Short mmCIF file of C-alpha atoms and ligand atoms in Angstrom, two decimals:
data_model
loop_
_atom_site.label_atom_id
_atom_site.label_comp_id
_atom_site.label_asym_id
_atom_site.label_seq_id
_atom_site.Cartn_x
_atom_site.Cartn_y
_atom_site.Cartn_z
CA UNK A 14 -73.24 -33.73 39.79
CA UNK A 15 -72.95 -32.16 43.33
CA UNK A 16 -73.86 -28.89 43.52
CA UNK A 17 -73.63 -28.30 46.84
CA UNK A 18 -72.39 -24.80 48.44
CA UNK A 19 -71.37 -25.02 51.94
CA UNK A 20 -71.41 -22.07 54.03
CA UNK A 21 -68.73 -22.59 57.61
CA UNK A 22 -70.18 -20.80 60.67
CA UNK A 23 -68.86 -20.16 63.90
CA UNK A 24 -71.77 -21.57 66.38
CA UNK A 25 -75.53 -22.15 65.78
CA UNK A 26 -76.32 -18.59 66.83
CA UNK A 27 -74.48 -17.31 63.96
CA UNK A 28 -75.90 -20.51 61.35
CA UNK A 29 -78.96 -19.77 62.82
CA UNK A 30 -79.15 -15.88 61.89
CA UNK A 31 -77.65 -16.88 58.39
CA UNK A 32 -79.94 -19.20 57.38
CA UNK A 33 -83.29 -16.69 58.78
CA UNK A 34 -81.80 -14.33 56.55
CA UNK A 35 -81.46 -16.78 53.19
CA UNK A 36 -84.91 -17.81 54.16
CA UNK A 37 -86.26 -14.68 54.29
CA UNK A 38 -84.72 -12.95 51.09
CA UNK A 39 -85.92 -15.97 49.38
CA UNK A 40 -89.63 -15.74 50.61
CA UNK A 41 -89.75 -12.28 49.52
CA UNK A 42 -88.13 -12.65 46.01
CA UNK A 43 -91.15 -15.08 45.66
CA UNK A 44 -93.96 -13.73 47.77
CA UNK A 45 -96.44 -15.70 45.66
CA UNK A 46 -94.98 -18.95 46.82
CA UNK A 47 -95.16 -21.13 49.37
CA UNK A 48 -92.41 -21.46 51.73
CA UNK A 49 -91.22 -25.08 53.20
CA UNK A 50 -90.65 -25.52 57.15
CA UNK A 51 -89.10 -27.98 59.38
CA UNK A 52 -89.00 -28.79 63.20
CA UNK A 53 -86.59 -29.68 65.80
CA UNK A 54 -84.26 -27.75 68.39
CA UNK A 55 -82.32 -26.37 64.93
CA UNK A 56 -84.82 -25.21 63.77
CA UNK A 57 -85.88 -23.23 66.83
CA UNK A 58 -83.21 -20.80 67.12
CA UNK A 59 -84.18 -19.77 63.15
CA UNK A 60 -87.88 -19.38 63.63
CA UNK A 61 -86.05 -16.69 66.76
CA UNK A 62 -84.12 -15.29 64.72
CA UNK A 63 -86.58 -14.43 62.18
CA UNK A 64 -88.73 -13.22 64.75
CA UNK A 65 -86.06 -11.11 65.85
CA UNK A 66 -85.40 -9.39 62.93
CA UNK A 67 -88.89 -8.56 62.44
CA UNK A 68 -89.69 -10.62 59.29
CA UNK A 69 -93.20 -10.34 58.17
CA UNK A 70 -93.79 -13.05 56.17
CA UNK A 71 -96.07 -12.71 53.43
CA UNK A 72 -96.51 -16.04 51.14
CA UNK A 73 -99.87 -17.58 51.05
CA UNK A 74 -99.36 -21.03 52.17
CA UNK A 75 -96.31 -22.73 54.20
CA UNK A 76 -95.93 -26.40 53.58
CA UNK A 77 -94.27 -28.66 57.04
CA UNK A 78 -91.53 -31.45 56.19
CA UNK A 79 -93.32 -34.03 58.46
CA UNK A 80 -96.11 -34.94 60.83
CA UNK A 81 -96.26 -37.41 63.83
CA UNK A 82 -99.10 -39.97 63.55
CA UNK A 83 -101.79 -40.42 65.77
CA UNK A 84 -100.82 -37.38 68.13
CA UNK A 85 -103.77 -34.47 68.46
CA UNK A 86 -102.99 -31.21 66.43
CA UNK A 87 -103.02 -29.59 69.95
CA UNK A 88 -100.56 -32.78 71.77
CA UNK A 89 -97.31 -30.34 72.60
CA UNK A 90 -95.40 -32.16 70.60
CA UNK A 91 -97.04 -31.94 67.46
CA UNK A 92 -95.74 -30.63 64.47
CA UNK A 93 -98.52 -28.67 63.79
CA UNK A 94 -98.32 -26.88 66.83
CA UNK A 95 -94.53 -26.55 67.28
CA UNK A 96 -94.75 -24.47 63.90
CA UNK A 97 -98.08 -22.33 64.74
CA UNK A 98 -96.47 -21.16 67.87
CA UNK A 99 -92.96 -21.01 66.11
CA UNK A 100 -93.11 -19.58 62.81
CA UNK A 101 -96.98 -18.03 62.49
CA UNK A 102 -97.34 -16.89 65.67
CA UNK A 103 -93.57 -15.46 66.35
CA UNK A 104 -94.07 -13.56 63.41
CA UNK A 105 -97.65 -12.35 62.64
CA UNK A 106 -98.30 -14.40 59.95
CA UNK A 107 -101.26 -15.61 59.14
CA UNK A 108 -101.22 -18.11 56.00
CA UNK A 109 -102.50 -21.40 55.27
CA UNK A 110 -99.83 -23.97 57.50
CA UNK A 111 -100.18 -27.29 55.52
CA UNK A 112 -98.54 -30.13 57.80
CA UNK A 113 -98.36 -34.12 56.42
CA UNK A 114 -101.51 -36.29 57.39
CA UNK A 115 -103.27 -33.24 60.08
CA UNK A 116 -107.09 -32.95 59.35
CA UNK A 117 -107.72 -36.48 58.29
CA UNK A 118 -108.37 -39.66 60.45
CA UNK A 119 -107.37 -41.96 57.31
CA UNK A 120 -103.73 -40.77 57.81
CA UNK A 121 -102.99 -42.57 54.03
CA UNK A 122 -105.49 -40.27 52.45
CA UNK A 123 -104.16 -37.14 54.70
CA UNK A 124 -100.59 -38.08 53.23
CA UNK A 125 -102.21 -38.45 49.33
CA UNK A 126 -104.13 -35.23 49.68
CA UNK A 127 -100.80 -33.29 50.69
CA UNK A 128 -98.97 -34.31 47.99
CA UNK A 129 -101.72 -33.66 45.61
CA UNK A 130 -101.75 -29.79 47.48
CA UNK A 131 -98.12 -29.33 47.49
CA UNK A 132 -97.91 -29.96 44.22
CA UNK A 133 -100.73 -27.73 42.75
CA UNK A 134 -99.45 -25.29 44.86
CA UNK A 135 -95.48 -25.19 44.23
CA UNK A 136 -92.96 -25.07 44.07
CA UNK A 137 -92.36 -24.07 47.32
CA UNK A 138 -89.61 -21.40 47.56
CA UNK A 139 -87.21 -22.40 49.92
CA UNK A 140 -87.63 -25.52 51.89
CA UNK A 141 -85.58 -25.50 55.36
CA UNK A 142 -84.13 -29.00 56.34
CA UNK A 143 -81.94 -30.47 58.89
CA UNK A 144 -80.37 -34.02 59.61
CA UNK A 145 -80.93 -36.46 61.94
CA UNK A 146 -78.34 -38.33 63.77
CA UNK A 147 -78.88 -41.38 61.97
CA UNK A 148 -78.81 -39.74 58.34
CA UNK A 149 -82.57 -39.09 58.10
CA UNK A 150 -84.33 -36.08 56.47
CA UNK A 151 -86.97 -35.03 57.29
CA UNK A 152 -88.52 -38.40 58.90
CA UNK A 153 -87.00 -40.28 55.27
CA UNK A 154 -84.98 -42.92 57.83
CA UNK A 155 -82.02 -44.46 55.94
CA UNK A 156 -83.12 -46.83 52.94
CA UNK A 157 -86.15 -44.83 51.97
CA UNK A 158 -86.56 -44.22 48.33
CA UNK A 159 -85.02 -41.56 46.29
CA UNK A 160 -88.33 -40.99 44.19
CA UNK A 161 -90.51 -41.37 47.37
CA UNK A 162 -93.30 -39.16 47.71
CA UNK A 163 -95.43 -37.84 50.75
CA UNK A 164 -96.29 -41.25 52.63
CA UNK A 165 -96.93 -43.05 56.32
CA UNK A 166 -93.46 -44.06 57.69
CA UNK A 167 -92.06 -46.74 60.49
CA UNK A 168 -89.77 -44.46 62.57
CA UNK A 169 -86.36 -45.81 62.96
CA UNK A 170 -85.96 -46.58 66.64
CA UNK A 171 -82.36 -44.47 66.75
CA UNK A 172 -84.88 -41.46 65.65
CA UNK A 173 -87.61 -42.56 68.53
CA UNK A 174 -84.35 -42.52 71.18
CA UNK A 175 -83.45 -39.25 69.79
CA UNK A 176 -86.89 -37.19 70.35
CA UNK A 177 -87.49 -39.13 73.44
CA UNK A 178 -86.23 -35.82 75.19
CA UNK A 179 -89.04 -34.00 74.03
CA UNK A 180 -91.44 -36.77 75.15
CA UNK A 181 -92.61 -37.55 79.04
CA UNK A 182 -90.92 -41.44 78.28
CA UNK A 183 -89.78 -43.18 75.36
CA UNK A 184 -92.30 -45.09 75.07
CA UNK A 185 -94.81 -42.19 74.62
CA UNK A 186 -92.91 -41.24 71.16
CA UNK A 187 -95.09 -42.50 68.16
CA UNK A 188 -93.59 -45.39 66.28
CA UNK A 189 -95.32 -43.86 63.17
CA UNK A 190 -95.03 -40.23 61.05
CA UNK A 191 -96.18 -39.18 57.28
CA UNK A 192 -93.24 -37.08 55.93
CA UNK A 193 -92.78 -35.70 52.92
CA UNK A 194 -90.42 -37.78 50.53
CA UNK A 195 -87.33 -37.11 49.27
CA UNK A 196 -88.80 -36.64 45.58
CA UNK A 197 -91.11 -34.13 47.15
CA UNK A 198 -88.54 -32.43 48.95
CA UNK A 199 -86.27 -32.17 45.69
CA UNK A 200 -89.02 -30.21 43.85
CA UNK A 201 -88.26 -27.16 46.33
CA UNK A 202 -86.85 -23.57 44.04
CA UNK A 203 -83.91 -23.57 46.85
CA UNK A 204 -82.70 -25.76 50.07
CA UNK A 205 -81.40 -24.67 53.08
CA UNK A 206 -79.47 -27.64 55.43
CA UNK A 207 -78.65 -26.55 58.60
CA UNK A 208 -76.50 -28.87 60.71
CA UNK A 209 -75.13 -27.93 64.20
CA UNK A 210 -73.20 -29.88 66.63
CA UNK A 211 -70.88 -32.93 66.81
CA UNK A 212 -73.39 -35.23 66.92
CA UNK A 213 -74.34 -34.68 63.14
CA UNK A 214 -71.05 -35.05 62.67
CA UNK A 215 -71.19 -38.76 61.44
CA UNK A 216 -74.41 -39.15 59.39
CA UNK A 217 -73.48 -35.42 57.67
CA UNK A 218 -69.64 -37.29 56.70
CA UNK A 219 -71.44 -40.22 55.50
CA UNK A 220 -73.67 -38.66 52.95
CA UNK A 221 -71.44 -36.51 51.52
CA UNK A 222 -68.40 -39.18 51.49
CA UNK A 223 -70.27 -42.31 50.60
CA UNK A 224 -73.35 -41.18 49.26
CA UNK A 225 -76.25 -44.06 48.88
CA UNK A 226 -79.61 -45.38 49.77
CA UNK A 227 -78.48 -45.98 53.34
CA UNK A 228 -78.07 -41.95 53.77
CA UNK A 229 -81.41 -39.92 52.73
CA UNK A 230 -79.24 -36.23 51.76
CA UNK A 231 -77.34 -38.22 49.00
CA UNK A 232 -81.08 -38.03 47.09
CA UNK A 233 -80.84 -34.00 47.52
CA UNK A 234 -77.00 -33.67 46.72
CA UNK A 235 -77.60 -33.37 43.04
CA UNK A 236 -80.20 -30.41 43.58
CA UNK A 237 -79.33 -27.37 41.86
CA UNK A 238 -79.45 -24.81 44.76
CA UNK A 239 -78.72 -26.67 47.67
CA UNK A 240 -77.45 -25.10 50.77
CA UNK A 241 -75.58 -26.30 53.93
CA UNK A 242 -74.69 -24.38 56.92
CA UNK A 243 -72.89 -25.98 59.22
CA UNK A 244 -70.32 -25.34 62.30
CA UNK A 245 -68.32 -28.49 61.51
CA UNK A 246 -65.06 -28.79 60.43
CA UNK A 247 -66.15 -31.10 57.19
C1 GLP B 319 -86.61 -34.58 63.62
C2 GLP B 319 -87.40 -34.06 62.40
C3 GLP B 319 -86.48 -33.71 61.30
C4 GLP B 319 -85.32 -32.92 61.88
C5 GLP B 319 -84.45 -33.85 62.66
C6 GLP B 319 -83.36 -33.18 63.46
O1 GLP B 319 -87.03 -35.83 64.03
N1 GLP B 319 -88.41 -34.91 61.92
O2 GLP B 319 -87.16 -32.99 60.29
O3 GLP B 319 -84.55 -32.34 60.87
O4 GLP B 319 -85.21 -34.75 63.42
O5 GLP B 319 -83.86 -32.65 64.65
P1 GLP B 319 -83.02 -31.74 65.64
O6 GLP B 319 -82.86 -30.43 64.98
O7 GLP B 319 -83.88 -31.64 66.88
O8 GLP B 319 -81.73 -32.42 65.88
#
């Protein structure tokens, strides 16, 4: 049954502050846990807003959604980096930062090994997600497997046209990520799904109106503490 609890804000600014605040309430009511992070230009104006309000986060280990393949842990755009300089540096913290695939050339046995960690080491507390434009979650593109674990993904090409922007050309995106699956994702204590802007618009009314294996959320919708925060009209 869907349990999910939808919380209408004004603008990202105010989603934004919201959602640092449910993240960081639920961090501390677990402070043995890990906590769950995610990337992308939503996500940036939470890791501020954190930051702002002076959260000190204490959990041992934080656990990234995703991972492009085959870019350096130091490339700009990497994961790995977006959230060091993001979340652990913004705030002082100075955990373990577990990301999909980094520290192994084998990116197959990088992917197996996180699973294998985030398991043992969860469940993570609070996992923060967004949505892409064409329905994915984290880099779970439309048709991937409700049960699916962490794994090496195709990305879809709508997603590759999408984070061109962060990218010198198109063609410099990677056709190729290791993400955490949506079974993996569904083993998180609480989730927070943060979607901004009319451009969401269509993928977000599309999982929640016709939910199936074409649209990755409909895997989370049955989750028991599941969270969006969103400044559309749905
Ligand atoms: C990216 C990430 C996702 C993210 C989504 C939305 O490709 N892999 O985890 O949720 O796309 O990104 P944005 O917030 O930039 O729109």
């Amino acid at each position: 049954m869907c349990q999910l609890k939808t919380i209408k804000v004004q603008s990202r600014e105010e989603g934004s502050r919201l959602a640092a605040k449910l993240f960081a309430d639920l961090a501390e009511q677990n402070p043995d846990k890990p906590v769950g992070l995610a990337t992308g230009s939503t996500m940036a104006g939470v890791y501020s807003a954190l930051a702002d309000m002076g959260f000190r986060p204490t959990c041992p280990h934080a656990f990234a959604l995703d991972e492009y393949a085959g870019l350096p842990q130091t490339h700009e755009n990497s994961y790995f980096r977006e959230l060091s300089e993001k979340f652990a540096h913004a705030t002082g913290w100075t955990g373990a930062l577990h990301v999909p695939g980094v520290g192994y050339e084998d990116v197959e046995a990088g992917a197996e090994a996180f699973e294998e960690t985030i398991t043992a080491l969860g469940p993570v507390s609070v996992q923060l997600l967004g949505l892409g434009s064409n329905g994915h979650i984290a880099f779970n593109e439309p048709g991937s497997a409700f049960d699916s674990v962490t794994r090496v993904v195709e990305l879809h090409p709508q997603t590759r046209a999408d984070n061109a922007r962060f990218f010198a050309s198109a063609d410099q995106v990677p056709t190729n990520a290791v993400t955490q699956g949506l079974a993996t994702i569904n083993r998180a204590s609480a989730l927070l799904l943060l979607v901004f802007g009319e451009g969401k618009r269509p993928a977000l009314l599309q999982a929640l109106s016709d939910p199936g294996p074409m649209t990755p959320l409909a895997a989370l919708l049955d989750h028991p503490n599941l969270t969006l925060i969103t400044d559309l009209d749905i």
